[in-house]
Each structure stands twice: as C-alpha cells, then as structure tokens.
Amino acid sequence: MSFKSIVRELREMKEGIGNISRRGLEGKHWRHRTRSHIAPDVVVSELIQQGQWANLPPELLLDIIRRVEESETSWPDRAVVVFCAAVCKSWRDITKEIVKTPEECGRLTFPISLKQPGPRESPIQCFIKRDRAASVYRLHFGLTPSEDENDKLLLAAKKIRRATSTDFIISLVADDFSRASNTYVGKLRSNFLGTKFTIYDSQPPIVAPVHQNGRSSRRFHAKQVSPRVPACNYGVAAISYELNVLRTRGPRRMHCVMHSIPVSSVQEGGNAPTPKSFPQSFDDKSFPSSGSKGKEALKSLSSPSPSSSPAASQHSREALMLKNKAPRWHEQLQCWCLNFKGRVTVASVKNFQLVAAVDPSHNVPAAEQEKVILQFGKIGKDIFTMDYRYPLSAFQAFAICLSSFDTKPACE
C-alpha cells in the first residue's frame, strides 16, 4: 500500500468517526470536540473497526506515522496526524511519542500544545476575532482570516460582566463555556477598575508558583461534576495596568508576573514548564478529586525539595516578569509607534509588545531582553493579531491579550 493510500484511508477513517457521532454515539461530546480543528486528548478506539490497522508491526507503524507527521506540517492537512492518534491505543502511543512540542517543532497538534511553550525563534502567528454582540473572542491559527472563514479554532473566550469584576471564561470550543465542561481550560478575572487581572488555569502548574496566594477554589460540590473534570482554579499569572492619574495622553503601561514560569527560563540553558497531558484526560485519572487533596497537591508544588539549597530554590522559584516595550514618538505622524513587522496596521490603544523585565543580576543577554515574547495589535474592525513565542503558551498569551479588551477608564 502506498503512502498516499494510507493517508487517504486515514481521512476516510475520520469521516467514519464523524458519521458515527452524528448518529448519536457520543454525539454531543464528539461534536463539541470536532469544531476545534485541534483534536482533544480523547481515545476513540471503540468507535473504529481496528482490523489490520491495530496489528501492524511496530517498526512499520513507526515509519508510517513518522512520514505522516513530517509531510503534513500545516492545518488543515495536519489533522491527519490527529487521526493517527485516534485509530487505537498503539497508534496513539506512537503518535504522541513522535509529535514534538511547539517549542521543539513550532507546530500545534494536540490540545495540550496550547498549554506548552511556543518556539524559541520564530513566533507562532495567530489572530483574534471579536464578536461584540455575543461578547465572544475566538483565537484562530494563521496569519489573517481566510476568505472562506474556515480557519483553525484554537481557543475561545466569553466575557461575563459581574458587579465587582469581569470574567473571561476560556474554552477549547466556541459554544460551551461551562466551567463544569471538560472543554474548560481557564479564565481571566479583572478587578472593578479593570487595572488588575489574574489568570487562572484549570490545572496546577508544574513548577512551584511564585508568591502563590493559595487560592484553590472549588467551583462545584464534588458530586455535581464528573471526576474527570478539574474542580479547581490555580492562579498562574497577574497582570497590572498603571493608573493614569493625570490623564496624560500616551500608550498604556502594563506588567505581567508569570507565577508559573521561573525567570531562569529566559536564561541560557533554562527551560519553561511543559505539561505533557491534561490532568483530567481520559487516560490519566490521578488528579485529586476532593478539595483537601487538591490543596495538598498545590502545597507540595509550592514546597521546595529538602535536598535543594535555599539559594538555588529561591532562584528557581523567582517569577518571570514581562513589561510592555516602550514606543517611540513619531514627529511626522504625531503618534506613538512600535515596529510590529507588518503584523499590525491600525493604530489602537490596545496594541502592545511584551518583553522580559529582568534584573541585571540574572545575567540575561541583552538580545534576549529585547526579544518580543508577545505582540498584539489591530488589523481591522474586530480583528487583531497575536504572535507569541517561548516561554509563553497559547493559553497564557491569549489570556494576556484578553485583558486588553476590558474597559480601563482609569488607565486612559
């Protein structure tokens, strides 16, 4: 069988899964998942007639999946790689072994890729579409919206105004923002003035959070949610905008404290935390389900190892801070300007670039300090670009950009 025939059968296999789901088998769950072109960490081998596919020799199977992964590098063709992981457990294990993280290959494949750091060199380029009527923000993969509007959905957020704050609920799909759903990945919450924001993740950070406030809030009673759904919110970052007391004209000034990313990640040889799977994925049931266990897990994450020295522990737990890159005043245009390298075309107070804000004692090279980690800007009515790179993940970058959409009367 030729390589093209294998790819064609994998595509047909995907269509078979869709037909089964539409007939009612796991219907609602599967339809929610397929609306995001990045497929979930869910094993669906029971839906497929495995036959000859499950009995392929491991060496042949490894070669097939490796060739598929190397040939299908962009969406929507890369969906074939996801189909491979949906055939059966053996295919899934080998696919997960072959597919590298965004930091290593610069590609987004599985949903967990959205929680992993981006590439170190070239940024991953995305765009955000705002739906004012529904208060929904959709993050798509790609340079700009396509003509057929069949773009790859990565994440979606819904803005919910409350009496003293505003919440942005972030989900893997654009039509289910319930925090009891397994598509829920986190949220962004603001204070009353819209000057301070907190990013909450649905799963605990890998490394010890810095200045952790210990907030691990259960959203529902244990009997009201599935044991596979995370029941806690973990504060992983804080965003603050400086008050403009004198009401002077100028760009916003913002700072981000990434509690879950150590400052050592931007030093030479440093690494950012990289989750390998969702704690509540169907093949991982080790996540604590009770409130007390959840707090114990968070406490163990926050406690340094007894064998580590106090100095080394303090250095490794120091949070990475980001600041907006200062724009320059353009005399001819009479406005503040930043070099977005053609990715931003409309002037807006929301536009920004973030760089690392590090102390000289951290010995971070000057070139690394000038490197733009996240940039966000307007290109049209309700359309914005978002480019991010290591050590931020797509989820963290999207949450930071959402903070720019909230009203800030005290900052402008």
mmCIF file of C-alpha atoms in Angstrom:
data_model
loop_
_atom_site.group_PDB
_atom_site.id
_atom_site.type_symbol
_atom_site.label_atom_id
_atom_site.label_comp_id
_atom_site.label_asym_id
_atom_site.label_seq_id
_atom_site.Cartn_x
_atom_site.Cartn_y
_atom_site.Cartn_z
ATOM 1 C CA MET A 1 0.000 0.000 0.000
ATOM 2 C CA SER A 2 1.400 3.380 -0.971
ATOM 3 C CA PHE A 3 1.917 6.231 1.452
ATOM 4 C CA LYS A 4 -0.779 8.326 -0.263
ATOM 5 C CA SER A 5 -3.232 5.441 0.085
ATOM 6 C CA ILE A 6 -2.558 5.279 3.820
ATOM 7 C CA VAL A 7 -3.198 8.992 4.203
ATOM 8 C CA ARG A 8 -6.395 8.701 2.150
ATOM 9 C CA GLU A 9 -7.687 5.852 4.312
ATOM 10 C CA LEU A 10 -6.909 7.845 7.439
ATOM 11 C CA ARG A 11 -9.015 10.699 6.091
ATOM 12 C CA GLU A 12 -11.858 8.260 5.314
ATOM 13 C CA MET A 13 -11.494 6.859 8.819
ATOM 14 C CA LYS A 14 -12.044 10.350 10.207
ATOM 15 C CA GLU A 15 -15.225 10.713 8.162
ATOM 16 C CA GLY A 16 -16.427 7.421 9.608
ATOM 17 C CA ILE A 17 -15.977 8.713 13.123
ATOM 18 C CA GLY A 18 -17.971 11.815 12.268
ATOM 19 C CA ASN A 19 -20.821 9.749 10.814
ATOM 20 C CA ILE A 20 -20.996 7.585 13.914
ATOM 21 C CA SER A 21 -21.082 10.626 16.154
ATOM 22 C CA ARG A 22 -23.878 12.242 14.190
ATOM 23 C CA ARG A 23 -25.990 9.118 14.638
ATOM 24 C CA GLY A 24 -25.908 9.645 18.364
ATOM 25 C CA LEU A 25 -22.987 7.628 19.727
ATOM 26 C CA GLU A 26 -21.129 10.036 21.978
ATOM 27 C CA GLY A 27 -22.856 12.637 19.812
ATOM 28 C CA LYS A 28 -22.805 15.772 21.891
ATOM 29 C CA HIS A 29 -19.302 15.166 23.223
ATOM 30 C CA TRP A 30 -17.748 14.457 19.840
ATOM 31 C CA ARG A 31 -19.473 17.351 18.042
ATOM 32 C CA HIS A 32 -18.149 19.818 20.591
ATOM 33 C CA ARG A 33 -14.669 18.458 20.058
ATOM 34 C CA THR A 34 -14.607 18.412 16.273
ATOM 35 C CA ARG A 35 -15.452 22.100 15.989
ATOM 36 C CA SER A 36 -11.910 22.790 17.056
ATOM 37 C CA HIS A 37 -9.571 21.606 14.329
ATOM 38 C CA ILE A 38 -7.084 20.683 17.052
ATOM 39 C CA ALA A 39 -8.486 17.431 18.369
ATOM 40 C CA PRO A 40 -8.749 16.552 22.062
ATOM 41 C CA ASP A 41 -6.787 14.100 24.179
ATOM 42 C CA VAL A 42 -9.561 11.529 23.947
ATOM 43 C CA VAL A 43 -9.182 7.892 22.912
ATOM 44 C CA VAL A 44 -11.920 6.908 20.470
ATOM 45 C CA SER A 45 -10.675 3.445 19.509
ATOM 46 C CA GLU A 46 -14.037 1.934 20.433
ATOM 47 C CA LEU A 47 -15.583 3.826 17.500
ATOM 48 C CA ILE A 48 -13.304 2.329 14.877
ATOM 49 C CA GLN A 49 -13.052 -1.043 13.238
ATOM 50 C CA GLN A 50 -9.377 -1.586 14.012
ATOM 51 C CA GLY A 51 -8.700 -4.720 11.966
ATOM 52 C CA GLN A 52 -5.424 -4.644 10.085
ATOM 53 C CA TRP A 53 -4.511 -1.213 11.407
ATOM 54 C CA ALA A 54 -4.119 -2.372 15.013
ATOM 55 C CA ASN A 55 -1.965 -5.356 14.054
ATOM 56 C CA LEU A 56 0.707 -3.582 12.030
ATOM 57 C CA PRO A 57 4.314 -4.406 13.056
ATOM 58 C CA PRO A 58 5.672 -1.697 15.391
ATOM 59 C CA GLU A 59 8.560 -0.864 13.052
ATOM 60 C CA LEU A 60 6.206 -0.333 10.095
ATOM 61 C CA LEU A 61 3.754 1.619 12.219
ATOM 62 C CA LEU A 62 6.531 3.875 13.491
ATOM 63 C CA ASP A 63 7.697 4.573 9.932
ATOM 64 C CA ILE A 64 4.155 5.329 8.705
ATOM 65 C CA ILE A 65 3.322 7.780 11.465
ATOM 66 C CA ARG A 66 6.719 9.468 11.222
ATOM 67 C CA ARG A 67 6.252 10.024 7.490
ATOM 68 C CA VAL A 68 2.719 11.337 8.034
ATOM 69 C CA GLU A 69 3.958 13.735 10.722
ATOM 70 C CA GLU A 70 6.779 15.026 8.537
ATOM 71 C CA SER A 71 4.602 15.506 5.426
ATOM 72 C CA GLU A 72 1.538 17.137 6.992
ATOM 73 C CA THR A 73 3.070 20.251 8.578
ATOM 74 C CA SER A 74 0.218 22.775 8.321
ATOM 75 C CA TRP A 75 -3.507 22.854 9.017
ATOM 76 C CA PRO A 76 -5.918 21.533 7.901
ATOM 77 C CA ASP A 77 -3.702 18.771 6.454
ATOM 78 C CA ARG A 78 -2.119 18.217 9.852
ATOM 79 C CA ALA A 79 -5.434 16.812 11.063
ATOM 80 C CA VAL A 80 -4.246 13.501 9.575
ATOM 81 C CA VAL A 81 -1.708 13.293 12.423
ATOM 82 C CA VAL A 82 -4.589 13.562 14.888
ATOM 83 C CA PHE A 83 -6.465 10.823 13.018
ATOM 84 C CA CYS A 84 -3.481 8.556 13.562
ATOM 85 C CA ALA A 85 -3.766 9.037 17.300
ATOM 86 C CA ALA A 86 -7.472 8.115 17.137
ATOM 87 C CA VAL A 87 -7.035 4.703 15.494
ATOM 88 C CA CYS A 88 -6.216 2.682 18.611
ATOM 89 C CA LYS A 89 -4.027 2.742 21.700
ATOM 90 C CA SER A 90 -0.871 1.517 19.972
ATOM 91 C CA TRP A 91 -1.213 4.169 17.254
ATOM 92 C CA ARG A 92 -1.936 6.806 19.863
ATOM 93 C CA ASP A 93 1.129 5.952 21.970
ATOM 94 C CA ILE A 94 3.473 6.049 18.990
ATOM 95 C CA THR A 95 1.933 9.277 17.648
ATOM 96 C CA LYS A 96 2.376 11.019 20.998
ATOM 97 C CA GLU A 97 5.969 9.798 21.070
ATOM 98 C CA ILE A 98 6.736 11.161 17.598
ATOM 99 C CA VAL A 99 4.894 14.502 17.769
ATOM 100 C CA LYS A 100 7.125 17.105 19.393
ATOM 101 C CA THR A 101 6.170 20.118 21.485
ATOM 102 C CA PRO A 102 5.675 23.568 19.885
ATOM 103 C CA GLU A 103 8.983 24.644 21.422
ATOM 104 C CA GLU A 104 10.777 21.885 19.501
ATOM 105 C CA CYS A 105 8.922 21.886 16.179
ATOM 106 C CA GLY A 106 6.937 25.142 16.081
ATOM 107 C CA ARG A 107 3.655 23.327 15.357
ATOM 108 C CA LEU A 108 0.353 22.938 17.199
ATOM 109 C CA THR A 109 -1.135 19.460 17.045
ATOM 110 C CA PHE A 110 -3.000 18.273 20.154
ATOM 111 C CA PRO A 111 -4.931 20.437 22.666
ATOM 112 C CA ILE A 112 -2.127 20.128 25.204
ATOM 113 C CA SER A 113 0.004 22.090 22.701
ATOM 114 C CA LEU A 114 -1.993 25.151 23.757
ATOM 115 C CA LYS A 115 -0.597 24.808 27.296
ATOM 116 C CA GLN A 116 3.006 24.257 26.152
ATOM 117 C CA PRO A 117 5.608 26.999 25.488
ATOM 118 C CA GLY A 118 5.922 28.275 21.941
ATOM 119 C CA PRO A 119 9.072 28.070 19.779
ATOM 120 C CA ARG A 120 12.193 29.959 20.838
ATOM 121 C CA GLU A 121 12.940 31.567 17.479
ATOM 122 C CA SER A 122 10.046 32.173 15.089
ATOM 123 C CA PRO A 123 6.770 33.067 16.862
ATOM 124 C CA ILE A 124 3.504 31.231 16.309
ATOM 125 C CA GLN A 125 1.209 33.636 14.469
ATOM 126 C CA CYS A 126 -2.488 33.754 15.295
ATOM 127 C CA PHE A 127 -5.380 36.202 15.125
ATOM 128 C CA ILE A 128 -8.352 37.006 17.346
ATOM 129 C CA LYS A 129 -11.861 37.735 16.088
ATOM 130 C CA ARG A 130 -14.179 39.670 18.379
ATOM 131 C CA ASP A 131 -17.937 39.129 18.331
ATOM 132 C CA ARG A 132 -19.310 42.214 20.084
ATOM 133 C CA ALA A 133 -22.917 41.028 20.133
ATOM 134 C CA ALA A 134 -22.134 37.717 21.839
ATOM 135 C CA SER A 135 -19.125 39.025 23.833
ATOM 136 C CA VAL A 136 -17.093 36.122 22.452
ATOM 137 C CA TYR A 137 -13.443 36.201 21.385
ATOM 138 C CA ARG A 138 -12.085 33.473 19.118
ATOM 139 C CA LEU A 139 -8.392 32.670 18.733
ATOM 140 C CA HIS A 140 -7.549 31.208 15.335
ATOM 141 C CA PHE A 141 -4.325 29.810 13.940
ATOM 142 C CA GLY A 142 -2.919 31.631 10.919
ATOM 143 C CA LEU A 143 -1.662 34.955 9.651
ATOM 144 C CA THR A 144 -5.036 36.547 8.824
ATOM 145 C CA PRO A 145 -8.643 35.350 8.366
ATOM 146 C CA SER A 146 -9.186 33.309 5.226
ATOM 147 C CA GLU A 147 -11.810 34.168 2.626
ATOM 148 C CA ASP A 148 -13.915 31.064 3.343
ATOM 149 C CA GLU A 149 -13.693 31.742 7.108
ATOM 150 C CA ASN A 150 -12.802 28.112 7.696
ATOM 151 C CA ASP A 151 -9.920 28.977 9.988
ATOM 152 C CA LYS A 152 -8.479 26.724 12.658
ATOM 153 C CA LEU A 153 -10.026 27.482 16.030
ATOM 154 C CA LEU A 154 -7.582 27.188 18.926
ATOM 155 C CA LEU A 155 -9.362 28.765 21.896
ATOM 156 C CA ALA A 156 -12.452 30.855 22.584
ATOM 157 C CA ALA A 157 -13.412 33.150 25.462
ATOM 158 C CA LYS A 158 -16.683 34.630 26.641
ATOM 159 C CA LYS A 159 -16.800 37.907 28.540
ATOM 160 C CA ILE A 160 -19.085 37.896 31.583
ATOM 161 C CA ARG A 161 -19.638 41.136 33.489
ATOM 162 C CA ARG A 162 -20.236 40.925 37.201
ATOM 163 C CA ALA A 163 -20.996 43.522 39.874
ATOM 164 C CA THR A 164 -17.396 43.994 41.005
ATOM 165 C CA SER A 165 -15.350 42.263 38.302
ATOM 166 C CA THR A 166 -15.263 40.884 34.785
ATOM 167 C CA ASP A 167 -14.551 37.259 33.870
ATOM 168 C CA PHE A 168 -13.308 35.867 30.559
ATOM 169 C CA ILE A 169 -14.104 32.136 30.514
ATOM 170 C CA ILE A 170 -11.677 30.330 28.182
ATOM 171 C CA SER A 171 -12.692 27.119 26.412
ATOM 172 C CA LEU A 172 -11.492 24.772 23.676
ATOM 173 C CA VAL A 173 -14.740 25.327 21.766
ATOM 174 C CA ALA A 174 -16.769 28.403 20.911
ATOM 175 C CA ASP A 175 -20.184 27.222 22.069
ATOM 176 C CA ASP A 176 -19.596 25.723 25.518
ATOM 177 C CA PHE A 177 -18.256 27.988 28.253
ATOM 178 C CA SER A 178 -19.458 25.984 31.235
ATOM 179 C CA ARG A 179 -16.775 25.595 33.881
ATOM 180 C CA ALA A 180 -18.132 22.097 34.541
ATOM 181 C CA SER A 181 -17.274 21.073 30.971
ATOM 182 C CA ASN A 182 -14.106 19.223 30.041
ATOM 183 C CA THR A 183 -13.526 21.882 27.386
ATOM 184 C CA TYR A 184 -12.881 24.485 30.097
ATOM 185 C CA VAL A 185 -9.179 25.411 30.276
ATOM 186 C CA GLY A 186 -9.089 28.508 32.494
ATOM 187 C CA LYS A 187 -10.280 32.068 32.985
ATOM 188 C CA LEU A 188 -9.181 35.685 33.322
ATOM 189 C CA ARG A 189 -10.639 37.840 36.096
ATOM 190 C CA SER A 190 -10.339 41.616 36.494
ATOM 191 C CA ASN A 191 -10.872 43.941 39.411
ATOM 192 C CA PHE A 192 -13.576 46.622 39.450
ATOM 193 C CA LEU A 193 -11.427 49.279 37.711
ATOM 194 C CA GLY A 194 -10.056 46.919 35.085
ATOM 195 C CA THR A 195 -6.485 47.684 36.167
ATOM 196 C CA LYS A 196 -5.533 44.318 37.682
ATOM 197 C CA PHE A 197 -6.147 40.865 36.260
ATOM 198 C CA THR A 198 -5.476 37.307 37.395
ATOM 199 C CA ILE A 199 -5.073 34.349 35.053
ATOM 200 C CA TYR A 200 -6.464 31.100 36.431
ATOM 201 C CA ASP A 201 -5.562 27.712 34.967
ATOM 202 C CA SER A 202 -7.784 24.658 35.280
ATOM 203 C CA GLN A 203 -4.765 22.507 36.076
ATOM 204 C CA PRO A 204 -1.982 23.019 38.621
ATOM 205 C CA PRO A 205 1.346 24.406 37.416
ATOM 206 C CA ILE A 206 4.238 22.007 37.003
ATOM 207 C CA VAL A 207 6.731 24.043 38.996
ATOM 208 C CA ALA A 208 6.281 25.894 42.256
ATOM 209 C CA PRO A 209 4.220 29.041 41.717
ATOM 210 C CA VAL A 210 5.872 32.240 42.909
ATOM 211 C CA HIS A 211 4.084 34.337 45.542
ATOM 212 C CA GLN A 212 1.177 31.890 45.343
ATOM 213 C CA ASN A 213 -1.837 33.251 47.172
ATOM 214 C CA GLY A 214 -3.002 29.729 47.876
ATOM 215 C CA ARG A 215 -6.294 30.219 46.061
ATOM 216 C CA SER A 216 -7.608 26.831 45.045
ATOM 217 C CA SER A 217 -11.345 27.356 44.751
ATOM 218 C CA ARG A 218 -13.777 24.548 44.077
ATOM 219 C CA ARG A 219 -16.435 25.562 41.586
ATOM 220 C CA PHE A 220 -18.985 22.866 42.429
ATOM 221 C CA HIS A 221 -19.745 20.225 45.009
ATOM 222 C CA ALA A 222 -17.776 17.043 44.334
ATOM 223 C CA LYS A 223 -20.925 15.082 43.473
ATOM 224 C CA GLN A 224 -22.058 17.630 40.904
ATOM 225 C CA VAL A 225 -19.192 17.250 38.468
ATOM 226 C CA SER A 226 -17.547 14.412 36.663
ATOM 227 C CA PRO A 227 -14.370 13.109 38.362
ATOM 228 C CA ARG A 228 -12.626 13.713 35.067
ATOM 229 C CA VAL A 229 -13.303 17.466 35.181
ATOM 230 C CA PRO A 230 -10.871 19.708 37.105
ATOM 231 C CA ALA A 231 -12.573 21.235 40.147
ATOM 232 C CA CYS A 232 -10.007 23.919 40.959
ATOM 233 C CA ASN A 233 -8.698 27.205 39.610
ATOM 234 C CA TYR A 234 -4.996 27.873 40.019
ATOM 235 C CA GLY A 235 -3.663 31.416 39.810
ATOM 236 C CA VAL A 236 -0.740 31.278 37.380
ATOM 237 C CA ALA A 237 -0.193 34.939 36.414
ATOM 238 C CA ALA A 238 -1.072 38.510 37.385
ATOM 239 C CA ILE A 239 -1.443 41.472 35.013
ATOM 240 C CA SER A 240 -1.471 45.099 36.102
ATOM 241 C CA TYR A 241 -2.015 48.344 34.195
ATOM 242 C CA GLU A 242 -0.615 51.589 35.593
ATOM 243 C CA LEU A 243 -3.144 54.222 36.594
ATOM 244 C CA ASN A 244 -3.182 57.398 34.523
ATOM 245 C CA VAL A 245 -3.962 59.819 37.342
ATOM 246 C CA LEU A 246 -3.012 62.966 35.397
ATOM 247 C CA ARG A 247 -4.982 61.816 32.327
ATOM 248 C CA THR A 248 -1.978 62.398 30.075
ATOM 249 C CA ARG A 249 -2.065 61.119 26.519
ATOM 250 C CA GLY A 250 0.062 58.101 25.773
ATOM 251 C CA PRO A 251 0.096 54.303 25.487
ATOM 252 C CA ARG A 252 -0.961 52.012 28.280
ATOM 253 C CA ARG A 253 1.739 50.688 30.596
ATOM 254 C CA MET A 254 1.378 47.106 31.746
ATOM 255 C CA HIS A 255 3.307 44.486 33.709
ATOM 256 C CA CYS A 256 2.793 40.729 33.879
ATOM 257 C CA VAL A 257 4.063 38.451 36.638
ATOM 258 C CA MET A 258 4.104 34.862 35.368
ATOM 259 C CA HIS A 259 3.930 32.913 38.642
ATOM 260 C CA SER A 260 4.175 29.536 36.897
ATOM 261 C CA ILE A 261 7.239 30.458 34.759
ATOM 262 C CA PRO A 262 10.602 30.910 36.525
ATOM 263 C CA VAL A 263 12.904 33.710 35.438
ATOM 264 C CA SER A 264 15.545 31.052 34.790
ATOM 265 C CA SER A 265 13.547 30.021 31.697
ATOM 266 C CA VAL A 266 14.949 33.000 29.748
ATOM 267 C CA GLN A 267 18.496 32.453 30.958
ATOM 268 C CA GLU A 268 20.987 30.465 28.927
ATOM 269 C CA GLY A 269 20.161 26.773 29.215
ATOM 270 C CA GLY A 270 16.882 27.483 31.018
ATOM 271 C CA ASN A 271 13.636 25.687 30.378
ATOM 272 C CA ALA A 272 9.998 26.617 30.876
ATOM 273 C CA PRO A 273 7.475 24.192 32.412
ATOM 274 C CA THR A 274 5.995 21.935 29.727
ATOM 275 C CA PRO A 275 2.921 19.848 30.608
ATOM 276 C CA LYS A 276 2.638 16.603 28.701
ATOM 277 C CA SER A 277 -1.082 15.956 29.142
ATOM 278 C CA PHE A 278 -4.185 17.317 30.793
ATOM 279 C CA PRO A 279 -4.604 16.006 34.353
ATOM 280 C CA GLN A 280 -8.176 15.010 33.614
ATOM 281 C CA SER A 281 -7.594 13.387 30.230
ATOM 282 C CA PHE A 282 -9.292 10.053 29.755
ATOM 283 C CA ASP A 283 -6.022 8.160 30.087
ATOM 284 C CA ASP A 284 -4.958 9.911 33.306
ATOM 285 C CA LYS A 285 -7.126 9.589 36.411
ATOM 286 C CA SER A 286 -4.558 10.536 39.022
ATOM 287 C CA PHE A 287 -5.813 14.106 39.536
ATOM 288 C CA PRO A 288 -7.121 14.698 43.088
ATOM 289 C CA SER A 289 -10.923 14.863 43.157
ATOM 290 C CA SER A 290 -11.505 16.181 46.656
ATOM 291 C CA GLY A 291 -10.904 19.717 47.900
ATOM 292 C CA SER A 292 -8.418 18.651 50.584
ATOM 293 C CA LYS A 293 -6.397 16.582 48.131
ATOM 294 C CA GLY A 294 -6.310 19.456 45.675
ATOM 295 C CA LYS A 295 -4.896 21.787 48.302
ATOM 296 C CA GLU A 296 -2.327 19.190 49.345
ATOM 297 C CA ALA A 297 -1.214 18.862 45.727
ATOM 298 C CA LEU A 298 -0.840 22.628 45.439
ATOM 299 C CA LYS A 299 1.096 22.744 48.705
ATOM 300 C CA SER A 300 3.501 20.075 47.508
ATOM 301 C CA LEU A 301 4.068 22.058 44.293
ATOM 302 C CA SER A 302 4.852 25.166 46.305
ATOM 303 C CA SER A 303 7.268 23.487 48.694
ATOM 304 C CA PRO A 304 10.908 23.248 47.623
ATOM 305 C CA SER A 305 12.669 19.922 47.779
ATOM 306 C CA PRO A 306 14.515 19.331 51.092
ATOM 307 C CA SER A 307 17.638 18.388 49.182
ATOM 308 C CA SER A 308 17.791 21.679 47.262
ATOM 309 C CA SER A 309 19.789 24.541 48.682
ATOM 310 C CA PRO A 310 17.858 27.650 49.841
ATOM 311 C CA ALA A 311 19.692 29.902 47.374
ATOM 312 C CA ALA A 312 19.083 27.613 44.397
ATOM 313 C CA SER A 313 15.466 27.111 45.431
ATOM 314 C CA GLN A 314 14.852 30.860 45.711
ATOM 315 C CA HIS A 315 16.410 31.489 42.290
ATOM 316 C CA SER A 316 14.434 28.745 40.589
ATOM 317 C CA ARG A 317 11.160 29.949 42.134
ATOM 318 C CA GLU A 318 11.547 33.608 41.163
ATOM 319 C CA ALA A 319 8.789 34.545 38.735
ATOM 320 C CA LEU A 320 9.347 35.828 35.217
ATOM 321 C CA MET A 321 8.149 39.391 34.772
ATOM 322 C CA LEU A 322 7.070 40.903 31.462
ATOM 323 C CA LYS A 323 6.658 44.573 30.590
ATOM 324 C CA ASN A 324 5.354 46.376 27.555
ATOM 325 C CA LYS A 325 8.015 47.647 25.199
ATOM 326 C CA ALA A 326 8.174 51.423 25.299
ATOM 327 C CA PRO A 327 7.019 53.004 21.998
ATOM 328 C CA ARG A 328 8.745 55.981 20.397
ATOM 329 C CA TRP A 329 7.130 59.262 19.467
ATOM 330 C CA HIS A 330 6.961 59.855 15.704
ATOM 331 C CA GLU A 331 7.160 63.580 14.994
ATOM 332 C CA GLN A 332 5.801 63.405 11.456
ATOM 333 C CA LEU A 333 2.881 61.121 12.288
ATOM 334 C CA GLN A 334 2.351 62.743 15.674
ATOM 335 C CA CYS A 335 1.715 59.420 17.384
ATOM 336 C CA TRP A 336 3.409 56.668 19.381
ATOM 337 C CA CYS A 337 4.905 53.920 17.205
ATOM 338 C CA LEU A 338 6.198 50.360 17.580
ATOM 339 C CA ASN A 339 7.720 48.095 14.946
ATOM 340 C CA PHE A 340 5.249 45.231 14.549
ATOM 341 C CA LYS A 341 6.989 43.986 11.375
ATOM 342 C CA GLY A 342 3.824 44.453 9.302
ATOM 343 C CA ARG A 343 1.592 42.402 11.594
ATOM 344 C CA VAL A 344 -0.350 45.424 12.917
ATOM 345 C CA THR A 345 -1.874 48.006 10.583
ATOM 346 C CA VAL A 346 -4.378 50.025 12.654
ATOM 347 C CA ALA A 347 -3.435 52.403 15.456
ATOM 348 C CA SER A 348 -5.091 51.449 18.728
ATOM 349 C CA VAL A 349 -4.532 51.925 22.441
ATOM 350 C CA LYS A 350 -4.834 48.148 22.736
ATOM 351 C CA ASN A 351 -1.670 47.470 20.694
ATOM 352 C CA PHE A 352 1.333 46.281 22.696
ATOM 353 C CA GLN A 353 4.549 44.264 22.706
ATOM 354 C CA LEU A 354 5.842 42.420 25.773
ATOM 355 C CA VAL A 355 9.496 41.761 26.609
ATOM 356 C CA ALA A 356 11.199 40.228 29.635
ATOM 357 C CA ALA A 357 11.805 42.566 32.580
ATOM 358 C CA VAL A 358 14.819 41.066 34.357
ATOM 359 C CA ASP A 359 17.323 42.264 36.906
ATOM 360 C CA PRO A 360 20.979 42.624 35.802
ATOM 361 C CA SER A 361 21.914 40.010 38.401
ATOM 362 C CA HIS A 362 20.091 37.369 36.363
ATOM 363 C CA ASN A 363 22.740 37.603 33.608
ATOM 364 C CA VAL A 364 20.228 37.518 30.770
ATOM 365 C CA PRO A 365 21.810 38.588 27.449
ATOM 366 C CA ALA A 366 20.718 41.977 26.103
ATOM 367 C CA ALA A 367 19.468 40.373 22.884
ATOM 368 C CA GLU A 368 17.187 38.102 24.908
ATOM 369 C CA GLN A 369 15.831 41.062 26.848
ATOM 370 C CA GLU A 370 14.929 42.864 23.607
ATOM 371 C CA LYS A 371 13.222 39.838 22.091
ATOM 372 C CA VAL A 372 9.459 40.347 21.790
ATOM 373 C CA ILE A 373 7.738 37.468 23.597
ATOM 374 C CA LEU A 374 4.172 38.512 22.805
ATOM 375 C CA GLN A 375 2.744 41.120 20.476
ATOM 376 C CA PHE A 376 -0.880 42.040 19.950
ATOM 377 C CA GLY A 377 -2.442 44.608 17.641
ATOM 378 C CA LYS A 378 -5.352 45.630 15.486
ATOM 379 C CA ILE A 379 -5.586 44.946 11.748
ATOM 380 C CA GLY A 380 -9.276 45.639 11.108
ATOM 381 C CA LYS A 381 -12.688 46.006 12.650
ATOM 382 C CA ASP A 382 -12.859 43.439 15.463
ATOM 383 C CA ILE A 383 -9.799 41.585 14.118
ATOM 384 C CA PHE A 384 -6.472 41.505 15.967
ATOM 385 C CA THR A 385 -3.217 39.625 15.505
ATOM 386 C CA MET A 386 -1.477 37.712 18.304
ATOM 387 C CA ASP A 387 2.068 36.407 17.902
ATOM 388 C CA TYR A 388 3.691 34.572 20.791
ATOM 389 C CA ARG A 389 6.870 32.634 21.442
ATOM 390 C CA TYR A 390 8.735 30.857 24.229
ATOM 391 C CA PRO A 391 8.295 30.818 27.214
ATOM 392 C CA LEU A 392 4.580 31.699 26.875
ATOM 393 C CA SER A 393 1.948 29.194 25.818
ATOM 394 C CA ALA A 394 -1.024 29.967 23.573
ATOM 395 C CA PHE A 395 -3.338 29.870 26.592
ATOM 396 C CA GLN A 396 -1.217 32.338 28.582
ATOM 397 C CA ALA A 397 -0.749 34.656 25.606
ATOM 398 C CA PHE A 398 -4.475 34.622 24.785
ATOM 399 C CA ALA A 399 -5.383 35.433 28.398
ATOM 400 C CA ILE A 400 -2.951 38.370 28.462
ATOM 401 C CA CYS A 401 -4.415 39.728 25.211
ATOM 402 C CA LEU A 402 -7.953 39.404 26.574
ATOM 403 C CA SER A 403 -7.011 41.823 29.356
ATOM 404 C CA SER A 404 -6.542 44.498 26.710
ATOM 405 C CA PHE A 405 -10.209 44.217 25.671
ATOM 406 C CA ASP A 406 -11.606 45.114 29.079
ATOM 407 C CA THR A 407 -12.630 48.719 29.785
ATOM 408 C CA LYS A 408 -9.946 50.749 31.610
ATOM 409 C CA PRO A 409 -11.260 54.245 32.344
ATOM 410 C CA ALA A 410 -8.569 54.811 34.986
ATOM 411 C CA CYS A 411 -5.706 53.992 32.624
ATOM 412 C CA GLU A 412 -6.508 56.183 29.610
#
